[in-house]
Tab-separated table of C-alpha atoms in Angstrom:
chain	number	residue	atom	x	y	z
A	1	MET	CA	245.437	-55.600	49.305
A	2	SER	CA	242.806	-53.391	47.700
A	3	GLU	CA	239.338	-53.064	49.131
A	4	ILE	CA	237.953	-54.772	46.022
A	5	ALA	CA	240.321	-57.712	46.468
A	6	GLU	CA	239.228	-58.082	50.086
A	7	ARG	CA	235.535	-58.143	49.130
A	8	VAL	CA	236.177	-60.656	46.329
A	9	LYS	CA	237.975	-62.944	48.757
A	10	GLN	CA	235.102	-62.774	51.238
A	11	ILE	CA	232.567	-63.711	48.561
A	12	ILE	CA	234.669	-66.705	47.520
A	13	VAL	CA	235.133	-67.871	51.104
A	14	GLU	CA	231.407	-67.538	51.715
A	15	LYS	CA	230.167	-69.160	48.508
A	16	LEU	CA	232.686	-71.970	48.110
A	17	GLY	CA	233.159	-72.689	51.808
A	18	VAL	CA	236.961	-72.575	51.589
A	19	GLU	CA	239.568	-71.234	54.022
A	20	GLU	CA	240.717	-67.679	53.469
A	21	SER	CA	244.327	-68.881	53.201
A	22	GLU	CA	243.415	-70.960	50.145
A	23	VAL	CA	242.109	-67.943	48.266
A	24	THR	CA	245.407	-66.898	46.650
A	25	PRO	CA	245.573	-64.879	43.398
A	26	GLU	CA	246.723	-67.954	41.441
A	27	ALA	CA	243.952	-70.209	42.831
A	28	SER	CA	241.635	-71.538	40.124
A	29	PHE	CA	237.963	-71.747	41.102
A	30	THR	CA	237.555	-75.182	39.559
A	31	ASN	CA	240.992	-76.761	39.960
A	32	ASP	CA	241.958	-75.454	43.400
A	33	LEU	CA	238.816	-74.293	45.204
A	34	GLY	CA	236.450	-77.171	44.446
A	35	ALA	CA	233.961	-75.196	42.349
A	36	ASP	CA	232.037	-76.778	39.501
A	37	SER	CA	230.798	-74.873	36.470
A	38	LEU	CA	227.562	-73.891	38.225
A	39	ASP	CA	229.451	-72.561	41.249
A	40	THR	CA	231.522	-70.419	38.906
A	41	VAL	CA	228.430	-68.928	37.275
A	42	GLU	CA	227.046	-68.193	40.727
A	43	LEU	CA	230.298	-66.503	41.774
A	44	ILE	CA	230.177	-64.196	38.764
A	45	MET	CA	226.586	-63.301	39.691
A	46	GLU	CA	227.678	-62.523	43.231
A	47	PHE	CA	230.436	-60.247	41.939
A	48	GLU	CA	227.883	-58.465	39.767
A	49	LYS	CA	225.578	-57.979	42.731
A	50	GLU	CA	228.297	-56.926	45.164
A	51	PHE	CA	229.879	-54.395	42.793
A	52	ASN	CA	226.700	-53.393	41.010
A	53	ILE	CA	228.016	-54.057	37.509
A	54	SER	CA	227.135	-56.335	34.631
A	55	ILE	CA	229.818	-58.730	33.433
A	56	PRO	CA	229.180	-59.801	29.818
A	57	ASP	CA	229.298	-63.565	29.232
A	58	ASP	CA	232.342	-63.374	26.929
A	59	GLN	CA	234.253	-61.538	29.673
A	60	ALA	CA	232.998	-63.865	32.398
A	61	GLU	CA	234.450	-66.832	30.516
A	62	ASN	CA	237.929	-65.385	31.044
A	63	ILE	CA	237.558	-65.178	34.822
A	64	GLY	CA	238.816	-68.512	36.130
A	65	THR	CA	241.113	-67.559	38.987
A	66	VAL	CA	240.899	-65.320	42.037
A	67	GLY	CA	243.490	-62.969	40.506
A	68	GLN	CA	241.583	-62.701	37.212
A	69	ALA	CA	238.421	-61.777	39.105
A	70	ILE	CA	240.201	-59.109	41.149
A	71	THR	CA	241.922	-57.631	38.103
A	72	TYR	CA	238.700	-57.520	36.088
A	73	LEU	CA	236.774	-55.872	38.894
A	74	GLU	CA	239.531	-53.358	39.701
A	75	GLU	CA	239.548	-52.300	36.067
A	76	ASN	CA	235.784	-52.161	35.619
A	77	VAL	CA	234.228	-51.095	38.923
A	78	LYS	CA	233.798	-47.350	39.078
B	1	MET	CA	205.951	-115.768	39.177
B	2	SER	CA	205.554	-115.184	42.863
B	3	PHE	CA	206.128	-111.802	44.426
B	4	LYS	CA	208.941	-111.229	46.861
B	5	ARG	CA	208.115	-110.044	50.372
B	6	VAL	CA	208.938	-106.475	51.397
B	7	VAL	CA	209.834	-105.331	54.916
B	8	VAL	CA	210.646	-102.048	56.635
B	9	THR	CA	214.157	-102.011	58.081
B	10	GLY	CA	214.781	-98.339	58.819
B	11	LEU	CA	212.885	-95.205	59.782
B	12	GLY	CA	213.708	-91.507	59.789
B	13	ALA	CA	211.484	-88.544	60.606
B	14	LEU	CA	211.754	-84.778	60.708
B	15	THR	CA	208.381	-83.420	61.737
B	16	PRO	CA	206.588	-80.546	63.461
B	17	VAL	CA	206.376	-82.661	66.635
B	18	GLY	CA	209.940	-84.000	66.662
B	19	ASN	CA	213.137	-83.928	64.647
B	20	ASP	CA	213.841	-87.653	64.941
B	21	VAL	CA	211.755	-90.824	65.009
B	22	GLN	CA	211.896	-91.270	68.767
B	23	THR	CA	210.739	-87.728	69.585
B	24	PHE	CA	208.123	-87.768	66.805
B	25	TRP	CA	206.581	-90.972	68.128
B	26	LYS	CA	206.771	-90.029	71.811
B	27	ASN	CA	204.938	-86.774	71.067
B	28	LEU	CA	202.345	-88.438	68.815
B	29	VAL	CA	201.474	-90.910	71.547
B	30	ALA	CA	201.405	-88.083	74.106
B	31	GLY	CA	199.030	-86.053	71.922
B	32	VAL	CA	201.286	-83.021	71.402
B	33	SER	CA	200.305	-80.399	68.824
B	34	GLY	CA	203.002	-79.051	66.502
B	35	ALA	CA	201.075	-75.889	65.572
B	36	ALA	CA	202.339	-72.394	66.399
B	37	PRO	CA	202.528	-68.923	64.831
B	38	ILE	CA	204.432	-68.860	61.517
B	39	THR	CA	208.129	-67.949	61.803
B	40	ARG	CA	209.266	-68.789	58.268
B	41	PHE	CA	208.043	-65.479	56.824
B	42	ASP	CA	206.042	-62.429	57.885
B	43	ALA	CA	202.472	-63.744	57.782
B	44	GLU	CA	200.839	-60.691	59.314
B	45	LYS	CA	198.673	-59.939	56.273
B	46	PHE	CA	197.607	-63.541	55.703
B	47	ARG	CA	194.258	-64.972	56.769
B	48	THR	CA	196.119	-67.889	58.349
B	49	ARG	CA	199.099	-66.914	60.487
B	50	PHE	CA	200.059	-70.261	62.016
B	51	ALA	CA	201.359	-73.604	60.799
B	52	CYS	CA	203.058	-76.790	61.960
B	53	GLU	CA	206.692	-75.907	61.328
B	54	VAL	CA	209.768	-78.008	61.987
B	55	LYS	CA	211.313	-76.474	65.107
B	56	GLY	CA	214.783	-75.939	66.530
B	57	LEU	CA	216.575	-77.336	63.501
B	58	ASP	CA	220.264	-76.411	63.171
B	59	LEU	CA	221.096	-77.504	59.626
B	60	ASN	CA	224.816	-77.441	60.425
B	61	ASP	CA	224.255	-80.478	62.642
B	62	TYR	CA	223.173	-82.474	59.581
B	63	ILE	CA	224.449	-81.113	56.263
B	64	PRO	CA	227.621	-79.107	55.505
B	65	ARG	CA	226.644	-75.519	54.767
B	66	GLN	CA	228.075	-75.602	51.247
B	67	GLU	CA	225.854	-78.535	50.347
B	68	ALA	CA	222.798	-77.275	52.199
B	69	ARG	CA	222.696	-73.963	50.347
B	70	LYS	CA	222.303	-75.833	47.054
B	71	MET	CA	219.189	-77.589	48.368
B	72	ASP	CA	215.667	-76.280	48.796
B	73	PRO	CA	214.351	-76.882	52.344
B	74	PHE	CA	212.215	-79.809	51.095
B	75	THR	CA	215.437	-81.524	49.966
B	76	GLN	CA	217.220	-80.655	53.207
B	77	TYR	CA	214.349	-82.308	55.090
B	78	ALA	CA	214.560	-85.320	52.766
B	79	VAL	CA	218.278	-85.737	53.381
B	80	ILE	CA	217.930	-85.437	57.156
B	81	ALA	CA	215.135	-88.041	57.284
B	82	ALA	CA	216.955	-90.353	54.849
B	83	ASP	CA	220.186	-90.139	56.865
B	84	GLU	CA	218.383	-91.159	60.048
B	85	ALA	CA	216.657	-94.062	58.289
B	86	MET	CA	219.880	-95.255	56.663
B	87	LYS	CA	221.710	-95.146	59.974
B	88	ASP	CA	218.821	-97.046	61.563
B	89	ALA	CA	218.904	-99.709	58.829
B	90	GLY	CA	222.606	-100.244	59.460
B	91	PHE	CA	223.713	-101.255	55.969
B	92	ASP	CA	227.294	-102.089	55.195
B	93	LEU	CA	227.485	-100.035	51.991
B	94	GLU	CA	230.582	-101.976	50.919
B	95	LYS	CA	228.482	-105.136	50.729
B	96	LEU	CA	225.314	-103.634	49.271
B	97	ASP	CA	224.587	-104.130	45.548
B	98	LEU	CA	224.240	-100.436	44.726
B	99	ASP	CA	222.818	-101.176	41.278
B	100	LYS	CA	219.807	-102.743	42.991
B	101	ALA	CA	219.327	-99.942	45.497
B	102	GLY	CA	216.936	-97.106	44.658
B	103	VAL	CA	215.486	-93.851	45.940
B	104	ILE	CA	211.787	-93.247	45.337
B	105	TRP	CA	210.649	-90.093	47.093
B	106	GLY	CA	207.397	-88.140	47.165
B	107	SER	CA	206.792	-84.416	47.185
B	108	GLY	CA	203.594	-82.630	46.283
B	109	ILE	CA	205.206	-79.370	45.225
B	110	GLY	CA	209.009	-79.502	45.373
B	111	GLY	CA	211.134	-76.386	45.824
B	112	LEU	CA	208.437	-73.805	46.388
B	113	LYS	CA	210.626	-71.450	48.436
B	114	THR	CA	213.376	-71.554	45.826
B	115	PHE	CA	210.883	-70.744	43.098
B	116	GLU	CA	209.370	-67.931	45.125
B	117	ASP	CA	212.749	-66.392	46.057
B	118	GLU	CA	214.025	-66.453	42.486
B	119	VAL	CA	210.907	-64.913	41.006
B	120	ILE	CA	210.887	-62.169	43.659
B	121	ASN	CA	214.570	-61.566	42.926
B	122	PHE	CA	213.812	-61.325	39.199
B	123	SER	CA	210.959	-58.941	39.816
B	124	GLU	CA	212.853	-56.721	42.237
B	125	GLY	CA	216.007	-56.759	40.111
B	126	GLY	CA	214.398	-54.737	37.340
B	127	ARG	CA	213.351	-57.943	35.586
B	128	ASN	CA	216.981	-58.601	34.731
B	129	PRO	CA	217.035	-62.253	33.685
B	130	ARG	CA	220.006	-63.231	35.841
B	131	PHE	CA	218.715	-66.388	37.496
B	132	ASN	CA	220.881	-68.301	39.929
B	133	PRO	CA	222.390	-71.373	38.229
B	134	PHE	CA	221.138	-73.508	41.119
B	135	PHE	CA	217.556	-72.274	40.717
B	136	ILE	CA	216.329	-75.146	38.535
B	137	PRO	CA	218.254	-78.024	40.177
B	138	LYS	CA	217.136	-76.798	43.626
B	139	MET	CA	213.520	-76.236	42.667
B	140	ILE	CA	212.617	-79.328	40.641
B	141	ALA	CA	210.881	-81.908	42.778
B	142	ASP	CA	213.128	-84.795	41.750
B	143	SER	CA	216.145	-83.078	43.297
B	144	ALA	CA	215.403	-84.811	46.620
B	145	SER	CA	215.783	-88.271	45.073
B	146	GLY	CA	218.803	-87.151	43.060
B	147	VAL	CA	220.608	-85.717	46.076
B	148	ILE	CA	219.943	-88.816	48.220
B	149	SER	CA	221.018	-91.141	45.407
B	150	ILE	CA	224.303	-89.235	45.012
B	151	ARG	CA	224.815	-89.209	48.790
B	152	TYR	CA	224.643	-92.999	49.081
B	153	GLY	CA	225.730	-94.032	45.598
B	154	PHE	CA	222.408	-95.791	44.959
B	155	ARG	CA	222.319	-96.480	41.219
B	156	GLY	CA	218.971	-98.255	40.829
B	157	PRO	CA	215.665	-96.495	40.049
B	158	THR	CA	215.561	-93.001	41.546
B	159	PHE	CA	212.716	-90.564	40.964
B	160	ILE	CA	209.914	-88.604	42.559
B	161	THR	CA	206.218	-89.373	42.633
B	162	VAL	CA	203.844	-86.410	42.484
B	163	SER	CA	200.182	-86.852	43.405
B	164	ALA	CA	199.617	-83.878	45.730
B	165	CYS	CA	198.856	-85.073	49.255
B	166	ALA	CA	199.124	-88.731	48.220
B	167	SER	CA	202.647	-88.258	46.804
B	168	SER	CA	204.704	-90.112	49.371
B	169	THR	CA	202.193	-92.963	49.643
B	170	ASN	CA	202.617	-93.376	45.895
B	171	ALA	CA	206.392	-93.354	46.443
B	172	LEU	CA	206.079	-96.165	48.992
B	173	ILE	CA	203.843	-98.121	46.639
B	174	ASP	CA	206.302	-97.775	43.756
B	175	ALA	CA	209.184	-98.851	45.987
B	176	TYR	CA	207.098	-101.791	47.244
B	177	ASN	CA	206.202	-102.870	43.722
B	178	TYR	CA	209.725	-102.673	42.317
B	179	ILE	CA	211.085	-104.645	45.259
B	180	ARG	CA	208.413	-107.333	45.091
B	181	LEU	CA	209.015	-107.625	41.344
B	182	GLY	CA	212.705	-108.232	42.052
B	183	MET	CA	213.894	-105.039	40.337
B	184	MET	CA	215.450	-103.641	43.522
B	185	ASN	CA	216.634	-105.104	46.834
B	186	VAL	CA	216.560	-101.909	48.834
B	187	CYS	CA	214.872	-98.524	48.485
B	188	ILE	CA	215.077	-95.288	50.418
B	189	SER	CA	211.484	-94.142	50.162
B	190	GLY	CA	209.272	-91.571	51.825
B	191	GLY	CA	208.504	-87.937	51.202
B	192	SER	CA	208.973	-84.372	52.284
B	193	GLU	CA	207.443	-80.946	51.859
B	194	ALA	CA	208.411	-77.380	52.755
B	195	ALA	CA	205.482	-75.230	51.727
B	196	VAL	CA	205.238	-72.877	54.704
B	197	THR	CA	206.065	-69.920	52.457
B	198	ASN	CA	204.183	-66.853	51.223
B	199	ALA	CA	202.990	-68.737	48.153
B	200	GLY	CA	202.105	-71.923	50.035
B	201	VAL	CA	200.016	-70.283	52.731
B	202	GLY	CA	198.581	-67.649	50.362
B	203	GLY	CA	197.697	-70.264	47.776
B	204	PHE	CA	195.910	-72.578	50.191
B	205	ASN	CA	194.202	-69.588	51.830
B	206	ALA	CA	192.833	-68.621	48.429
B	207	LEU	CA	191.334	-72.116	48.167
B	208	LYS	CA	189.805	-71.617	51.635
B	209	ALA	CA	191.461	-74.887	52.578
B	210	LEU	CA	193.322	-73.750	55.709
B	211	SER	CA	192.038	-73.314	59.237
B	212	GLU	CA	191.886	-69.658	60.221
B	213	ARG	CA	191.761	-70.277	63.967
B	214	ASN	CA	194.593	-67.814	64.625
B	215	ASP	CA	193.665	-67.334	68.282
B	216	SER	CA	194.308	-71.001	69.066
B	217	PRO	CA	196.777	-72.644	66.664
B	218	GLU	CA	197.291	-75.766	68.785
B	219	THR	CA	193.569	-76.651	68.702
B	220	ALA	CA	193.046	-75.681	65.041
B	221	SER	CA	193.648	-79.104	63.509
B	222	ARG	CA	190.596	-80.964	64.833
B	223	PRO	CA	189.601	-83.757	62.457
B	224	TYR	CA	186.016	-85.052	62.993
B	225	ASP	CA	185.160	-82.247	65.413
B	226	LYS	CA	181.957	-80.410	64.552
B	227	ASP	CA	183.775	-77.052	64.473
B	228	ARG	CA	186.720	-78.013	62.254
B	229	ASP	CA	187.456	-75.243	59.766
B	230	GLY	CA	190.237	-76.478	57.499
B	231	PHE	CA	193.645	-78.080	57.584
B	232	VAL	CA	196.795	-76.772	59.229
B	233	LEU	CA	199.793	-76.631	56.920
B	234	GLY	CA	202.720	-78.760	58.097
B	235	GLU	CA	206.262	-79.304	56.866
B	236	GLY	CA	208.992	-81.899	57.182
B	237	GLY	CA	209.104	-85.493	56.059
B	238	ALA	CA	209.860	-89.106	56.798
B	239	ALA	CA	211.970	-91.842	55.256
B	240	LEU	CA	211.349	-95.584	55.229
B	241	ILE	CA	213.903	-98.151	54.199
B	242	LEU	CA	212.003	-100.819	52.284
B	243	GLU	CA	213.918	-104.023	51.730
B	244	GLU	CA	213.340	-107.425	50.193
B	245	TYR	CA	212.645	-109.825	53.071
B	246	GLU	CA	215.314	-112.463	52.333
B	247	HIS	CA	217.863	-109.706	51.775
B	248	ALA	CA	217.022	-108.201	55.165
B	249	LYS	CA	217.067	-111.593	56.889
B	250	ALA	CA	220.416	-112.534	55.346
B	251	ARG	CA	222.111	-109.488	56.817
B	252	GLY	CA	220.417	-109.874	60.199
B	253	ALA	CA	218.510	-106.601	59.907
B	254	LYS	CA	216.077	-105.326	62.500
B	255	ILE	CA	212.616	-105.613	60.888
B	256	TYR	CA	209.894	-103.203	61.981
B	257	ALA	CA	207.023	-104.613	59.928
B	258	GLU	CA	206.078	-106.113	56.598
B	259	MET	CA	204.410	-104.095	53.858
B	260	ILE	CA	201.678	-106.407	52.641
B	261	GLY	CA	199.476	-104.465	50.272
B	262	ALA	CA	198.676	-101.266	48.453
B	263	GLY	CA	195.886	-99.650	46.498
B	264	MET	CA	195.628	-96.722	44.098
B	265	THR	CA	192.485	-95.199	42.628
B	266	SER	CA	191.209	-91.910	41.270
B	267	ASP	CA	187.994	-90.019	41.862
B	268	ALA	CA	187.812	-88.755	38.258
B	269	TYR	CA	185.526	-86.080	39.611
B	270	HIS	CA	186.967	-82.663	40.581
B	271	ILE	CA	190.404	-81.046	40.812
B	272	THR	CA	190.111	-80.174	44.531
B	273	ALA	CA	186.838	-81.557	45.936
B	274	PRO	CA	186.586	-85.208	46.966
B	275	HIS	CA	183.970	-87.443	45.347
B	276	PRO	CA	180.656	-86.792	47.169
B	277	GLU	CA	180.038	-90.480	47.858
B	278	GLY	CA	183.697	-91.178	48.633
B	279	HIS	CA	183.776	-93.780	45.885
B	280	GLY	CA	187.513	-93.447	45.201
B	281	ALA	CA	188.260	-93.656	48.927
B	282	TYR	CA	186.166	-96.812	49.241
B	283	MET	CA	187.742	-98.446	46.201
B	284	VAL	CA	191.295	-97.663	47.245
B	285	MET	CA	190.872	-99.457	50.586
B	286	LYS	CA	189.115	-102.331	48.825
B	287	ASN	CA	192.014	-102.670	46.377
B	288	ALA	CA	194.593	-102.504	49.151
B	289	LEU	CA	192.844	-105.220	51.193
B	290	ALA	CA	192.560	-107.415	48.100
B	291	ASP	CA	196.229	-106.888	47.261
B	292	ALA	CA	197.168	-107.843	50.829
B	293	GLY	CA	194.839	-110.850	50.704
B	294	ILE	CA	193.192	-109.921	53.995
B	295	LYS	CA	189.635	-109.429	55.199
B	296	PRO	CA	188.238	-106.201	56.690
B	297	GLU	CA	188.169	-107.739	60.180
B	298	ASP	CA	191.935	-108.379	60.008
B	299	VAL	CA	192.682	-104.642	60.169
B	300	ASP	CA	193.269	-103.154	63.626
B	301	TYR	CA	194.138	-99.543	62.919
B	302	ILE	CA	193.440	-97.009	60.165
B	303	ASN	CA	195.503	-93.844	60.053
B	304	THR	CA	193.124	-91.675	58.058
B	305	HIS	CA	193.767	-88.868	55.648
B	306	GLY	CA	191.559	-86.838	58.051
B	307	THR	CA	192.784	-83.337	57.279
B	308	SER	CA	190.199	-81.454	59.409
B	309	THR	CA	188.327	-79.990	56.453
B	310	PRO	CA	184.533	-79.756	56.683
B	311	ILE	CA	183.894	-81.783	53.495
B	312	GLY	CA	186.737	-84.293	53.415
B	313	ASP	CA	186.532	-85.826	56.892
B	314	PRO	CA	183.012	-87.332	56.848
B	315	GLN	CA	183.440	-88.716	53.334
B	316	GLU	CA	186.442	-90.791	54.320
B	317	ILE	CA	184.583	-92.049	57.393
B	318	LYS	CA	181.590	-93.034	55.277
B	319	ALA	CA	183.912	-94.875	52.904
B	320	ILE	CA	185.420	-96.743	55.878
B	321	GLU	CA	181.923	-97.721	57.112
B	322	ARG	CA	180.960	-98.945	53.662
B	323	MET	CA	184.207	-100.899	53.251
B	324	PHE	CA	184.450	-102.415	56.725
B	325	GLY	CA	180.790	-102.917	57.638
B	326	ASP	CA	180.437	-104.168	61.202
B	327	ALA	CA	184.213	-104.664	61.402
B	328	ALA	CA	184.494	-100.863	61.406
B	329	TYR	CA	183.408	-100.891	65.049
B	330	ASN	CA	186.401	-102.990	66.081
B	331	LEU	CA	188.872	-100.661	64.411
B	332	ASN	CA	190.871	-97.902	65.988
B	333	ILE	CA	190.800	-94.938	63.641
B	334	SER	CA	192.867	-91.800	64.114
B	335	SER	CA	194.135	-88.772	62.278
B	336	THR	CA	197.642	-87.876	63.397
B	337	LYS	CA	197.266	-84.695	61.336
B	338	SER	CA	195.538	-83.359	64.445
B	339	MET	CA	199.083	-83.113	65.836
B	340	THR	CA	201.456	-82.851	62.866
B	341	GLY	CA	199.297	-80.730	60.600
B	342	HIS	CA	199.160	-81.659	56.953
B	343	LEU	CA	202.568	-82.277	55.374
B	344	LEU	CA	201.027	-82.496	51.881
B	345	GLY	CA	203.436	-84.684	49.873
B	346	GLY	CA	205.170	-85.706	53.113
B	347	ALA	CA	201.963	-86.831	54.825
B	348	GLY	CA	201.874	-90.397	53.529
B	349	ALA	CA	205.417	-91.065	54.709
B	350	ILE	CA	205.028	-89.771	58.256
B	351	GLU	CA	201.673	-91.526	58.591
B	352	ALA	CA	203.108	-94.809	57.297
B	353	ALA	CA	205.816	-94.377	59.934
B	354	ALA	CA	203.097	-93.837	62.562
B	355	CYS	CA	201.369	-97.075	61.467
B	356	ILE	CA	204.633	-99.009	61.688
B	357	LEU	CA	205.417	-97.625	65.145
B	358	ALA	CA	201.862	-98.402	66.263
B	359	ILE	CA	202.528	-102.024	65.288
B	360	GLN	CA	205.878	-101.987	67.072
B	361	ASP	CA	204.551	-100.544	70.346
B	362	GLN	CA	200.950	-101.838	70.210
B	363	VAL	CA	199.521	-98.386	70.801
B	364	VAL	CA	197.347	-96.176	68.611
B	365	PRO	CA	198.175	-92.443	68.565
B	366	PRO	CA	195.153	-90.211	69.154
B	367	THR	CA	193.054	-87.766	67.179
B	368	ILE	CA	193.562	-84.769	69.463
B	369	ASN	CA	191.413	-81.648	69.752
B	370	HIS	CA	188.072	-83.359	69.963
B	371	PHE	CA	185.619	-81.032	71.689
B	372	THR	CA	182.230	-81.436	70.038
B	373	ASP	CA	180.753	-84.472	68.293
B	374	ASP	CA	179.781	-84.010	64.674
B	375	PRO	CA	176.329	-85.494	63.932
B	376	GLU	CA	177.691	-86.513	60.512
B	377	ILE	CA	180.188	-88.897	62.167
B	378	ASN	CA	178.869	-92.221	63.484
B	379	PRO	CA	179.475	-92.144	67.266
B	380	ARG	CA	179.894	-95.933	67.394
B	381	LEU	CA	183.240	-95.634	65.602
B	382	ASN	CA	186.368	-95.458	67.731
B	383	LEU	CA	188.192	-92.373	66.471
B	384	THR	CA	190.752	-92.558	69.311
B	385	PHE	CA	189.793	-89.110	70.500
B	386	ASN	CA	192.228	-87.118	72.626
B	387	LYS	CA	194.190	-90.000	74.216
B	388	ALA	CA	196.321	-92.789	72.783
B	389	GLN	CA	194.890	-96.290	73.216
B	390	GLN	CA	196.781	-99.508	73.942
B	391	ARG	CA	195.531	-102.396	71.844
B	392	THR	CA	196.667	-105.259	69.675
B	393	VAL	CA	197.877	-103.747	66.423
B	394	ASN	CA	198.739	-106.523	64.030
B	395	ILE	CA	197.712	-104.797	60.803
B	396	ALA	CA	197.545	-101.047	60.113
B	397	LEU	CA	196.309	-99.219	57.027
B	398	SER	CA	197.150	-95.660	55.993
B	399	ASN	CA	195.007	-93.601	53.624
B	400	THR	CA	196.070	-90.502	51.710
B	401	PHE	CA	194.074	-88.524	49.186
B	402	GLY	CA	195.361	-85.715	46.980
B	403	PHE	CA	194.071	-82.796	44.937
B	404	GLY	CA	193.471	-84.135	41.467
B	405	GLY	CA	191.433	-86.973	42.939
B	406	HIS	CA	194.386	-89.272	43.674
B	407	ASN	CA	193.802	-91.899	46.371
B	408	ALA	CA	196.481	-94.203	47.747
B	409	SER	CA	196.467	-96.694	50.638
B	410	VAL	CA	199.165	-98.902	52.101
B	411	ILE	CA	198.978	-101.742	54.606
B	412	PHE	CA	201.630	-102.861	57.101
B	413	LYS	CA	201.651	-105.992	59.221
B	414	LYS	CA	203.602	-107.252	62.181
B	415	LEU	CA	206.227	-109.615	60.798
B	416	GLU	CA	205.442	-113.312	60.878
B	417	ASP	CA	207.935	-115.883	59.562
């Protein structure tokens, strides 16, 4: 697992209060990890802070699973 | 139409002198001060560097971390106090008519720490307008009533009353009125505050409202003492379960006391200073006694607003003398703020709880830290200085007054069938 993926997982565990084993690439924030729409917005903000980038709203809308978050960040974090 | 009777069937408290009702009351009767140096933030540069903080609280013992982080501390305090009161009241939620159960809470400020943190974050983040999505729902003062309502599924009236330091007395009065009108059977009421923050202490310091006795925090809150120099900021809250009397009787509830009257007035004078002749304070007690249908000599105990400010304390006392006449000399009067500090919007709730417990145990908690008589205070009055006093307490009255000129009083009585 990449270093980015590891950090993403930690943020999700911390913010959503879920077990690490639940944070699989396919896991949906809202359907599988108990997040509501506000939690999801907060997660995106945490990713922005952690990786020091800005995720435009139209891109953020496409990040709904753990895997999508990891892929986006791996492609965009320098 | 005749009013329904309203009784108190549950209590919860999270205060600077105890994190539950039993500890709070034991320490009030023992005359323990809750003041100590500030730990919530670095207060080194502030004129006042002490407060009455809630101590030794492990939130994990009360609220799951994931829920707690979406609440401002004033809401966390509200939930903890409400949970204790609900447990105490012992409802069977399956049998309760949730559409006639409400939550009317009081807070003077609301989520001050949340507001402060977010604005600092905005400022330090290059003014990038990325605000946390929980900022508004955490900060707004009504979040305490919303969170408690969701927690217990109470679907009746739920809202917050805001009248500065009278806020939670106004909450109790609203709950009392809606229950006696038959609009609710049960209400989780009370109030909480969490203003020991940079902005809270700095703001009250700017008003010169706080004691600056940094070398002796535990003696700083000294209502009616000649050398009082301002109030001591407190935090925490209390919850009261108010319930329609027949409803409580039908389920065999333990009844602490009956709420028999309330008054509300305004000074219409100045945004922070009390009326110089204490007219609003006089009228609010007069209205409360009239509402309760009792005479001045029926009252045994007054828990005063008594914040330990140079101007406020004697005016309330003069209003009591004017209202009670010779009966004033048979009263026990005390300011429990000498121990708890001033919980602002939470003050009315913890002081109502103190009145109810005084009725239960027939003991009046003291006004601690009395060293020097103030010539402005009539020495014939019994201000319950320094030590609790055993006495018959059948009826107790609590006064609270808030910035804006809001005055609110409530009266509790030992239950008679």
